[in-house]
Tab-separated table of C-alpha atoms in Angstrom:
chain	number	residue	atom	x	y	z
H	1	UNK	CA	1.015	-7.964	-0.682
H	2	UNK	CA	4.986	-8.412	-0.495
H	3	UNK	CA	5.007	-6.101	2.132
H	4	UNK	CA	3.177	-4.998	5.337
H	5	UNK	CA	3.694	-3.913	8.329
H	6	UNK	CA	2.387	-5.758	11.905
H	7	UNK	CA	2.818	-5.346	15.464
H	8	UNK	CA	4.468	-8.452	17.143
H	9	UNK	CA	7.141	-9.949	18.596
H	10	UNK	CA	10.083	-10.381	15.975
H	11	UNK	CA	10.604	-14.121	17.389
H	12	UNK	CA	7.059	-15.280	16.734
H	13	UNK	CA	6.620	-14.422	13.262
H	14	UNK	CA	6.699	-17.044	10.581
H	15	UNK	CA	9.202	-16.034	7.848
H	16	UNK	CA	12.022	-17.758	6.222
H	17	UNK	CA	14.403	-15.103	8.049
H	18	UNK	CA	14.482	-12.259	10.699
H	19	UNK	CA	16.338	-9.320	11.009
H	20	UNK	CA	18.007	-8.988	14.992
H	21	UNK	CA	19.008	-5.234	16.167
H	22	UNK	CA	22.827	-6.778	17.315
H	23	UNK	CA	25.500	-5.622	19.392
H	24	UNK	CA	28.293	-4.648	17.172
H	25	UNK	CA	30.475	-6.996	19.841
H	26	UNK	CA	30.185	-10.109	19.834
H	27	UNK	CA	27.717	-10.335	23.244
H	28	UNK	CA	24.007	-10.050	23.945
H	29	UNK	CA	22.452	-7.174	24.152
H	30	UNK	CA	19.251	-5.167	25.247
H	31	UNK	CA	15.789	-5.059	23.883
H	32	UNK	CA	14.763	-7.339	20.469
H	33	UNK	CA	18.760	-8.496	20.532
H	34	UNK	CA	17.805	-10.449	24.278
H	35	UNK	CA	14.440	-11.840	23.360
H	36	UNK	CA	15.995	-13.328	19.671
H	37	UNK	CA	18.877	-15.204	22.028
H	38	UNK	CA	16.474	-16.306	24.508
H	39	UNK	CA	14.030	-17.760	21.714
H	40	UNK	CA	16.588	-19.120	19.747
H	41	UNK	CA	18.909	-20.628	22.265
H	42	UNK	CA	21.152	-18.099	24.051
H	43	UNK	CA	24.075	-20.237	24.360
H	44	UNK	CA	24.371	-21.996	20.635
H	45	UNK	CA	23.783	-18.218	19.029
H	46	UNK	CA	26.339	-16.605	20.622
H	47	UNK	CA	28.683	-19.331	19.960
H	48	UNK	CA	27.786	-19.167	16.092
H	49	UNK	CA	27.864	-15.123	17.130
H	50	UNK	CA	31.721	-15.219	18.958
H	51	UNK	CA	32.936	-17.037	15.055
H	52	UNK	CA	31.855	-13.677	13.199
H	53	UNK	CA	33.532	-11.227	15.700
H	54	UNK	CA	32.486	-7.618	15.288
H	55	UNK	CA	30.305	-6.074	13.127
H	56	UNK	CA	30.634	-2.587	11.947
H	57	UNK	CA	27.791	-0.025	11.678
H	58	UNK	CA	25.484	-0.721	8.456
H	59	UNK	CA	26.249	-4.661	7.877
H	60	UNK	CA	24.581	-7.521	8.208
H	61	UNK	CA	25.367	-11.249	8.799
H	62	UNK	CA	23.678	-14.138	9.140
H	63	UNK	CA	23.107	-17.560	11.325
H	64	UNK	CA	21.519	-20.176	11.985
H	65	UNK	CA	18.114	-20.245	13.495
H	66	UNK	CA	18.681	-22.816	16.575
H	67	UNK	CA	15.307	-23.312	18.367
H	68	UNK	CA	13.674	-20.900	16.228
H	69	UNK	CA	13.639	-23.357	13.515
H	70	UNK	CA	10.253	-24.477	14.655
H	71	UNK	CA	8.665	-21.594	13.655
H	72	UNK	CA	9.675	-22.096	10.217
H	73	UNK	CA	12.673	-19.797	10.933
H	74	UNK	CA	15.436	-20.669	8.869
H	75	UNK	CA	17.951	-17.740	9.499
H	76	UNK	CA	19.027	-14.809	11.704
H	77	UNK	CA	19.922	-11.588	10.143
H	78	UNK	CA	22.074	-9.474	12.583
H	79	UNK	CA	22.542	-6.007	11.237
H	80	UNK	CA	24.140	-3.514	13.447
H	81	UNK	CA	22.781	0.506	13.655
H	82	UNK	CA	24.043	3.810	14.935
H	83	UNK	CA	23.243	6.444	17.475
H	84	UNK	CA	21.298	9.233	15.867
H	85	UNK	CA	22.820	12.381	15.426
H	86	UNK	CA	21.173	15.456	13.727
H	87	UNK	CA	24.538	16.954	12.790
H	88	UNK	CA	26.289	13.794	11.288
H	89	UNK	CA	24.621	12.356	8.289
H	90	UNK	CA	26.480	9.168	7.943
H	91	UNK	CA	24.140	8.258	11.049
H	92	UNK	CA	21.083	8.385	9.025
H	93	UNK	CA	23.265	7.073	6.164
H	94	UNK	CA	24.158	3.542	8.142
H	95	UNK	CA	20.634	3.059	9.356
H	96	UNK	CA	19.801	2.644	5.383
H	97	UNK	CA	22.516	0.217	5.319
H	98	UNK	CA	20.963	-1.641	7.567
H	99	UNK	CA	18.140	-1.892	6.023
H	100	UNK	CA	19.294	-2.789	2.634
H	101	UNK	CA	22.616	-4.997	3.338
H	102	UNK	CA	19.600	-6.925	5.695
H	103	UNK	CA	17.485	-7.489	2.696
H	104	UNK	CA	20.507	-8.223	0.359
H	105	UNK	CA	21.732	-11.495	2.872
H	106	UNK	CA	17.783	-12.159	2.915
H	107	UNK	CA	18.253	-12.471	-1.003
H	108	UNK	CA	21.213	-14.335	-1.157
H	109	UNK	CA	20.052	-16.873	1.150
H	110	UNK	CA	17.145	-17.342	-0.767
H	111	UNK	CA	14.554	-16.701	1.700
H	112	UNK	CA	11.273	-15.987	0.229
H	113	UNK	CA	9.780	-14.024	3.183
H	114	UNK	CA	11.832	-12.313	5.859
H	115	UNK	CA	10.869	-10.065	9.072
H	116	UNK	CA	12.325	-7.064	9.942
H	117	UNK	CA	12.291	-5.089	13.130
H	118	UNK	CA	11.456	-0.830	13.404
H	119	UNK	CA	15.700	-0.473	13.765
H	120	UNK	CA	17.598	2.113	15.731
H	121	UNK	CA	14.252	3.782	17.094
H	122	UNK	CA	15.273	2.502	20.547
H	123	UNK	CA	18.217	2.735	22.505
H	124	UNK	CA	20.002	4.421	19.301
H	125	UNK	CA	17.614	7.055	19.676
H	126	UNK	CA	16.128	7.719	15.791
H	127	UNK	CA	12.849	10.083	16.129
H	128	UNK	CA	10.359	7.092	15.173
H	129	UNK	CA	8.872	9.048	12.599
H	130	UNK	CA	12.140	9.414	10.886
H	131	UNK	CA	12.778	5.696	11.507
H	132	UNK	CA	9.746	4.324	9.620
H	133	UNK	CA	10.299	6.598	6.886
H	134	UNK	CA	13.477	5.571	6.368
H	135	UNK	CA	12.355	2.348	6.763
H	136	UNK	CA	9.399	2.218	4.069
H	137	UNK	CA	11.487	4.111	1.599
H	138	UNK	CA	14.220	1.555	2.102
H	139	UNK	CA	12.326	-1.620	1.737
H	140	UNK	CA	9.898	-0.585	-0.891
H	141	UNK	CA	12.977	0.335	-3.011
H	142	UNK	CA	14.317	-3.364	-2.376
H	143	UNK	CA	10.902	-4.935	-3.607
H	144	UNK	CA	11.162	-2.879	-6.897
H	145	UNK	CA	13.809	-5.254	-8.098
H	146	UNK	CA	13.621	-8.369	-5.860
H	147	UNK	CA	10.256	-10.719	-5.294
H	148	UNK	CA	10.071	-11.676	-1.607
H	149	UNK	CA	7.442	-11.087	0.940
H	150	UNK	CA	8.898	-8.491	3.465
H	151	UNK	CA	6.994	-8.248	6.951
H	152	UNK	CA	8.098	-4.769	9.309
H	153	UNK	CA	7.232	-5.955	12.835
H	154	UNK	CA	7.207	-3.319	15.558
H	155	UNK	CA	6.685	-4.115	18.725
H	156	UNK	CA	4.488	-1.052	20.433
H	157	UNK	CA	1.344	1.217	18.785
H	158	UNK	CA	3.661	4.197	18.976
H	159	UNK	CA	6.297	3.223	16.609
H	160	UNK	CA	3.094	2.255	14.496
H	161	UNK	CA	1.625	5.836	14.772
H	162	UNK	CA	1.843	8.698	11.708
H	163	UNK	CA	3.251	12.068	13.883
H	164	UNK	CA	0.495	13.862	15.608
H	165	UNK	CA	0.950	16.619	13.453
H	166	UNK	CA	0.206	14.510	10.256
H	167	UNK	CA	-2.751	12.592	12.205
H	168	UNK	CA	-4.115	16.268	13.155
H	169	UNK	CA	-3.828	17.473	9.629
H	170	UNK	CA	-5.435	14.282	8.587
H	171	UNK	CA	-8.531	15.184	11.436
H	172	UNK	CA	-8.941	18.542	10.334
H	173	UNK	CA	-9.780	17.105	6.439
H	174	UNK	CA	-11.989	14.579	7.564
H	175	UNK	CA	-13.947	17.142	9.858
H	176	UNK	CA	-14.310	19.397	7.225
H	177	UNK	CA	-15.559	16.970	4.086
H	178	UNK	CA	-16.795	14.198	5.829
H	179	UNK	CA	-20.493	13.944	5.126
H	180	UNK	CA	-21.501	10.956	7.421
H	181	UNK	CA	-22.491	7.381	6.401
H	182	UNK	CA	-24.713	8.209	3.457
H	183	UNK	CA	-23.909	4.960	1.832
H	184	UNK	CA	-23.543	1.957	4.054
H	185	UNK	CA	-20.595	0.460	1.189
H	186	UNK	CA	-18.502	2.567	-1.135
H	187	UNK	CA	-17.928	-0.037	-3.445
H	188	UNK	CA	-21.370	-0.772	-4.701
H	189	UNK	CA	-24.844	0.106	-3.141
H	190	UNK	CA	-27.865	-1.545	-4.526
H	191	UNK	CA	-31.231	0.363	-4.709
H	192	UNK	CA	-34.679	-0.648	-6.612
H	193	UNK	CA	-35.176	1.574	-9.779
H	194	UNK	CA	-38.859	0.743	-11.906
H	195	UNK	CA	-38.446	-2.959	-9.560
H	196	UNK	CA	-35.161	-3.716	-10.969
H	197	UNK	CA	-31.401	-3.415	-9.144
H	198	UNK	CA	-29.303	-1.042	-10.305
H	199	UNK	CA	-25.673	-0.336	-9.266
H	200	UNK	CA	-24.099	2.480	-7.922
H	201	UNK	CA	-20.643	2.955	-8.254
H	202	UNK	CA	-19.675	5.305	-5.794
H	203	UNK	CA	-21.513	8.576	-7.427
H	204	UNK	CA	-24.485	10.011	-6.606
H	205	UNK	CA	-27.791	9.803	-9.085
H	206	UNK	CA	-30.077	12.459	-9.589
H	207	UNK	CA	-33.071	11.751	-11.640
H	208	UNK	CA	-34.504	14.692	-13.514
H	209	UNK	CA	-37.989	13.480	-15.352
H	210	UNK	CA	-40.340	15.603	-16.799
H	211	UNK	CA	-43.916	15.288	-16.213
H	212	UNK	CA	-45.767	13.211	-18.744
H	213	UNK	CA	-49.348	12.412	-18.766
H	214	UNK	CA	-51.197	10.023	-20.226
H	215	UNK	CA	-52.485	11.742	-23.365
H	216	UNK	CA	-48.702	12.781	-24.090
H	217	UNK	CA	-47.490	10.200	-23.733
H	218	UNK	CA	-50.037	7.888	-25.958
H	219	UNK	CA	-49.865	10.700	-28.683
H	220	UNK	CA	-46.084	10.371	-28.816
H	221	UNK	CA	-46.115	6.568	-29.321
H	222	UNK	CA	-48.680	7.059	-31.895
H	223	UNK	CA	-46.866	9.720	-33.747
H	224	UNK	CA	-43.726	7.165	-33.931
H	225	UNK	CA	-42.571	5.445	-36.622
H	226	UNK	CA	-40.261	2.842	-37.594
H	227	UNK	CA	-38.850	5.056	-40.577
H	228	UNK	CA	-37.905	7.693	-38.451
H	229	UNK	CA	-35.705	5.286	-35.882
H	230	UNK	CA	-32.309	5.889	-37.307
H	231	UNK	CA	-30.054	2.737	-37.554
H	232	UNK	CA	-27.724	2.986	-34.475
H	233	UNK	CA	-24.018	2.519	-35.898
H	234	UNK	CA	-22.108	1.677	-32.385
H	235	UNK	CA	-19.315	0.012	-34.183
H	236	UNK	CA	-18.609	3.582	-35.740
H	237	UNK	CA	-19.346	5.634	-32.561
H	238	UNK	CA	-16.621	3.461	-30.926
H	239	UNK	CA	-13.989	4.137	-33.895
H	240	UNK	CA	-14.640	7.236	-34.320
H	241	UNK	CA	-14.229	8.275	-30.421
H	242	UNK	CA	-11.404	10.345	-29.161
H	243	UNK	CA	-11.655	9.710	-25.912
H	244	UNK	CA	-10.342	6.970	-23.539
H	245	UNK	CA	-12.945	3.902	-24.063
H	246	UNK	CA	-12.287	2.090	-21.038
H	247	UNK	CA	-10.173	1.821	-17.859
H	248	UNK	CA	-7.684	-0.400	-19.273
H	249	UNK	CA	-6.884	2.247	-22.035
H	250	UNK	CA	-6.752	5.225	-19.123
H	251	UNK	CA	-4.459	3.053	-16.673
H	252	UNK	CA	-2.120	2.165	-19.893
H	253	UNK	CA	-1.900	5.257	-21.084
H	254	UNK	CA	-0.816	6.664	-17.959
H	255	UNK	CA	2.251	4.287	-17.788
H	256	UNK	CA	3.298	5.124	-20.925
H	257	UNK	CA	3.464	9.027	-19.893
H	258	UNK	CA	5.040	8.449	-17.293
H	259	UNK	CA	7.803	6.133	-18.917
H	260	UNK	CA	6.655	3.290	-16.438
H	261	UNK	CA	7.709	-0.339	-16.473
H	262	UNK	CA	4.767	-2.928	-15.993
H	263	UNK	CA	6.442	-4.441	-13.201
H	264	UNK	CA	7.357	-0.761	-11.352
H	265	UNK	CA	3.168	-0.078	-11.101
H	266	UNK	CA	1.811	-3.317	-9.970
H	267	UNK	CA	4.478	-3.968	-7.441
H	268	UNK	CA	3.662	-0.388	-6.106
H	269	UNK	CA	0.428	-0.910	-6.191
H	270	UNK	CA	0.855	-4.267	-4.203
H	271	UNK	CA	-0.544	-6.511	-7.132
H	272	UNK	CA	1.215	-10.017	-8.093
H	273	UNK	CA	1.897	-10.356	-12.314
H	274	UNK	CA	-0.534	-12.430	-12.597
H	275	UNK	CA	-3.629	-9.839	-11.268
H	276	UNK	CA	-1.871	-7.035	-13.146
H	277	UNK	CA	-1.828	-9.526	-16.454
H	278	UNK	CA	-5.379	-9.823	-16.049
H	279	UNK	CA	-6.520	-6.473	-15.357
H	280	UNK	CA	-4.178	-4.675	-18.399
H	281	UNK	CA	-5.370	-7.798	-20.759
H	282	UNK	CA	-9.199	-7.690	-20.835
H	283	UNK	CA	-11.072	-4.611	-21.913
H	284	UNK	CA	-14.528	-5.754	-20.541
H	285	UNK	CA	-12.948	-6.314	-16.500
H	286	UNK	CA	-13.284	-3.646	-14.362
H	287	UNK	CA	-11.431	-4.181	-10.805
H	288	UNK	CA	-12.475	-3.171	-7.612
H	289	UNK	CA	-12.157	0.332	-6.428
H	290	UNK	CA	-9.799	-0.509	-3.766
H	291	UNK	CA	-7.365	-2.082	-6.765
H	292	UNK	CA	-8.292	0.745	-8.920
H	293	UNK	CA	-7.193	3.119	-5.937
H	294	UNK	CA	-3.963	1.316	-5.048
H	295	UNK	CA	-2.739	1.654	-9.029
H	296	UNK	CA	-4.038	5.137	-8.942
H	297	UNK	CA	-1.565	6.006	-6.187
H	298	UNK	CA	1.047	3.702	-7.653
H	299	UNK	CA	1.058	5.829	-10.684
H	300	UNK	CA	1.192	9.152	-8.577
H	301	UNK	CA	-1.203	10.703	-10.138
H	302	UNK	CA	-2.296	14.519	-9.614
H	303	UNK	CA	-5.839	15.100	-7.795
H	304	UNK	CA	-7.797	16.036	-11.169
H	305	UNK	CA	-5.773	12.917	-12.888
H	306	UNK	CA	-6.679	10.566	-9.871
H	307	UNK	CA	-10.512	11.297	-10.215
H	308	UNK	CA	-10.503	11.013	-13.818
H	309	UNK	CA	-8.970	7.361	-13.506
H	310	UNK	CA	-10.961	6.658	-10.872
H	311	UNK	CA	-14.018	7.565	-13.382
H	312	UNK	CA	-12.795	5.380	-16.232
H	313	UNK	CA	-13.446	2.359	-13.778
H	314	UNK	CA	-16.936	3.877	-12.903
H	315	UNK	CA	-15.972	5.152	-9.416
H	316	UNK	CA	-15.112	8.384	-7.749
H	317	UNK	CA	-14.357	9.857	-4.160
H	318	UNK	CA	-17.386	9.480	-1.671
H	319	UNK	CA	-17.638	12.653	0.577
H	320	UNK	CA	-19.534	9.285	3.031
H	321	UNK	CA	-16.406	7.627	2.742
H	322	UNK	CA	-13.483	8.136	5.235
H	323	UNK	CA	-11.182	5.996	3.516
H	324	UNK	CA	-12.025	7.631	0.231
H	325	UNK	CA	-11.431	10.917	2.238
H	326	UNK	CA	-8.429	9.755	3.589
H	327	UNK	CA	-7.126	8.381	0.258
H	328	UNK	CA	-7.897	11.626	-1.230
H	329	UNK	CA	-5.713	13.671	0.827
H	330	UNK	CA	-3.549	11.498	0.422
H	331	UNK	CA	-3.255	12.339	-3.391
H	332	UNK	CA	-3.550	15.853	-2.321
H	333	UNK	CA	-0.712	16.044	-0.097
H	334	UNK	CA	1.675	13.361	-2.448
H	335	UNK	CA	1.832	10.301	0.225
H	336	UNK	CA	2.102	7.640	-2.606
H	337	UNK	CA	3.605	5.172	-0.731
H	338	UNK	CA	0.896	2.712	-0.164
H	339	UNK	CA	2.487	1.629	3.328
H	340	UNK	CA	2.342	5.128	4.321
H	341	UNK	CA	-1.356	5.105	3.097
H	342	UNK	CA	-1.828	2.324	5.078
H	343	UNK	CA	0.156	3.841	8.520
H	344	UNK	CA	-2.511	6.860	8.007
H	345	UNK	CA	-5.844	4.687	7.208
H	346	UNK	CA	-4.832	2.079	10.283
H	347	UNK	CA	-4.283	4.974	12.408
H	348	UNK	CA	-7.709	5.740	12.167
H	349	UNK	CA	-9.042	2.521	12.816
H	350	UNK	CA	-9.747	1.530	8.715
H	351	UNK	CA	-9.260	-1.474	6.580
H	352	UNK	CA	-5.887	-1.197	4.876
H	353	UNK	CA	-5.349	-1.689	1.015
H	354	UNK	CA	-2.897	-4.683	2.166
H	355	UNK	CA	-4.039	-7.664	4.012
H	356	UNK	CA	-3.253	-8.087	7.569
């Protein structure tokens, strides 16, 4: 996925770039700005630093990497934010800028992966939950238009965490529909039917079968006939169908609705071209449910919507499953962003639709 987010120190990350919180003078300063001089080389960067003078609130330059280099760090980004202040706007404003002038100079140089810190959350004093808002918003609005591999690195588990109240909210939904591990997998569970597999696709199976005995059942095979099996005309059935036929047709559909570019879903969905390609292409390939999940939320999709596409794949929400529970509120409370899905499901100790 071209973006995720990972708790680490900025300096031993392996991108072609990273993003420093600087000093808008031309001199070190505290926190992620100190341990990016000391790993690079304090003396060469600020000498490379004193040549760009000061930088104002909101831009970014770049420079060289020094000793970083042998991490595979090519550049460093400095950007420069803003004390937080509820009654001036521009604050909030600049810390965008950041963000985005960052990721521009990432572009420009070409880099096809860059690192970027949790900014302004410190010293500047940005609430962090209004920091990593501002900072998934901005960067998944950069990878809508640009391909490049975008890593947020924060440094503690609290800048990582969702807001108590959301994780509270969150606890309160599981408690109430969780129905325990009924299924060991909600992908596919395996049970013996008549000696032979069958697959379960996230849905539970009730059998209803009347009684039969013997006698009924030998007089009923008696009493049949070849004339009166009717020729079975699938070929029509299928033409003749209103309905949706497959997933494919349900996830298309959708995008044209919603007056969606190709590109716009899969990149949302954290999917390269070529996956995407594959899925839209061929009729008879159903994806995963995870996949089918992250385009579901890609496409924003209502509640009753995002079960009914969920169903055209052959799955649907498992009352077993706390990351189909958590997924589901998700849907229910409009938290589309699939980093923010993925803040929420890490926060309660789940796999994440991206890979770590």
């Amino acid at each position: 996925m071209p973006f995720r987010i990972e708790r680490n120190d900025i300096t031993k990350v392996h991108t072609d770039a990273i993003v420093n919180t600087a000093n808008p003078f031309p001199t070190v300063g505290r926190g992620t700005d100190t341990a990016v001089y000391n790993a690079a080389g304090r003396e060469e960067l600020l000498r490379a630093r004193r040549k760009i003078g000061m930088i104002e609130p909101g831009h970014s330059v770049a420079t060289k990497s020094f000793a970083l280099r042998k991490n595979g760090i090519k550049y460093i980004i400095h950007t420069v934010g803003t004390r937080y202040n509820s009654e001036k706007p521009e604050t909030v404003q600049n810390l965008r800028n950041c963000y985005s002038s960052s990721l521009e100079i990432a572009r420009k140089l070409k880099c096809k992966s860059v690192a970027i810190p949790l900014l302004a959350t410190g010293f500047y004093g940005f609430p962090k939950e209004m920091g990593l808002k501002i900072a998934v918003e901005e960067i998944s609005s950069f990878l809508l238009k640009n391909d490049i591999d975008i890593t947020l690195v924060v440094y503690d588990q609290k800048s990582y965490m969702i807001s108590e109240k959301l994780f509270d909210d969150i606890q309160d939904f599981l408690d109430e529909n969780y129905e325990g591990d009924i299924f060991k997998d909600y992908d596919t569970e395996r049970i013996p039917v008549c000696g032979q597999p069958v697959e379960l696709n996230a849905a539970y199976v009730e059998l209803k079968v009347a009684p039969v005995t013997l006698f009924e059942a030998q007089e009923t095979t008696t009493e049949l006939k070849d004339a009166d099996i009717a020729p079975i005309d699938v070929d029509s059935f299928i033409r003749d169908s209103k309905e949706p036929l497959n997933f494919q047709n349900t996830l298309q559909q959708h995008i044209a609705d919603r007056k969606l570019e190709n590109a716009t879903v899969y990149k949302k969905a954290g999917i390269d071209k070529k996956f995407f390609s594959k899925i839209i292409s061929n009729k008879d390939y159903v994806p995963k449910k995870h996949v089918v999940m992250a385009l579901g939320l890609a496409l924003e999709l209502s509640l009753s919507e995002y079960e009914h596409f969920l169903a055209s794949a052959g799955y649907a929400f498992m009352p077993s499953s706390k990351f189909d529970l958590i997924v589901k509120y998700c849907v229910i409370k409009q938290i589309y962003n699939l980093v923010e899905v993925d803040i929420i499901l890490d926060s309660h100790g789940l796999e994440c639709f991206a890979p770590s």
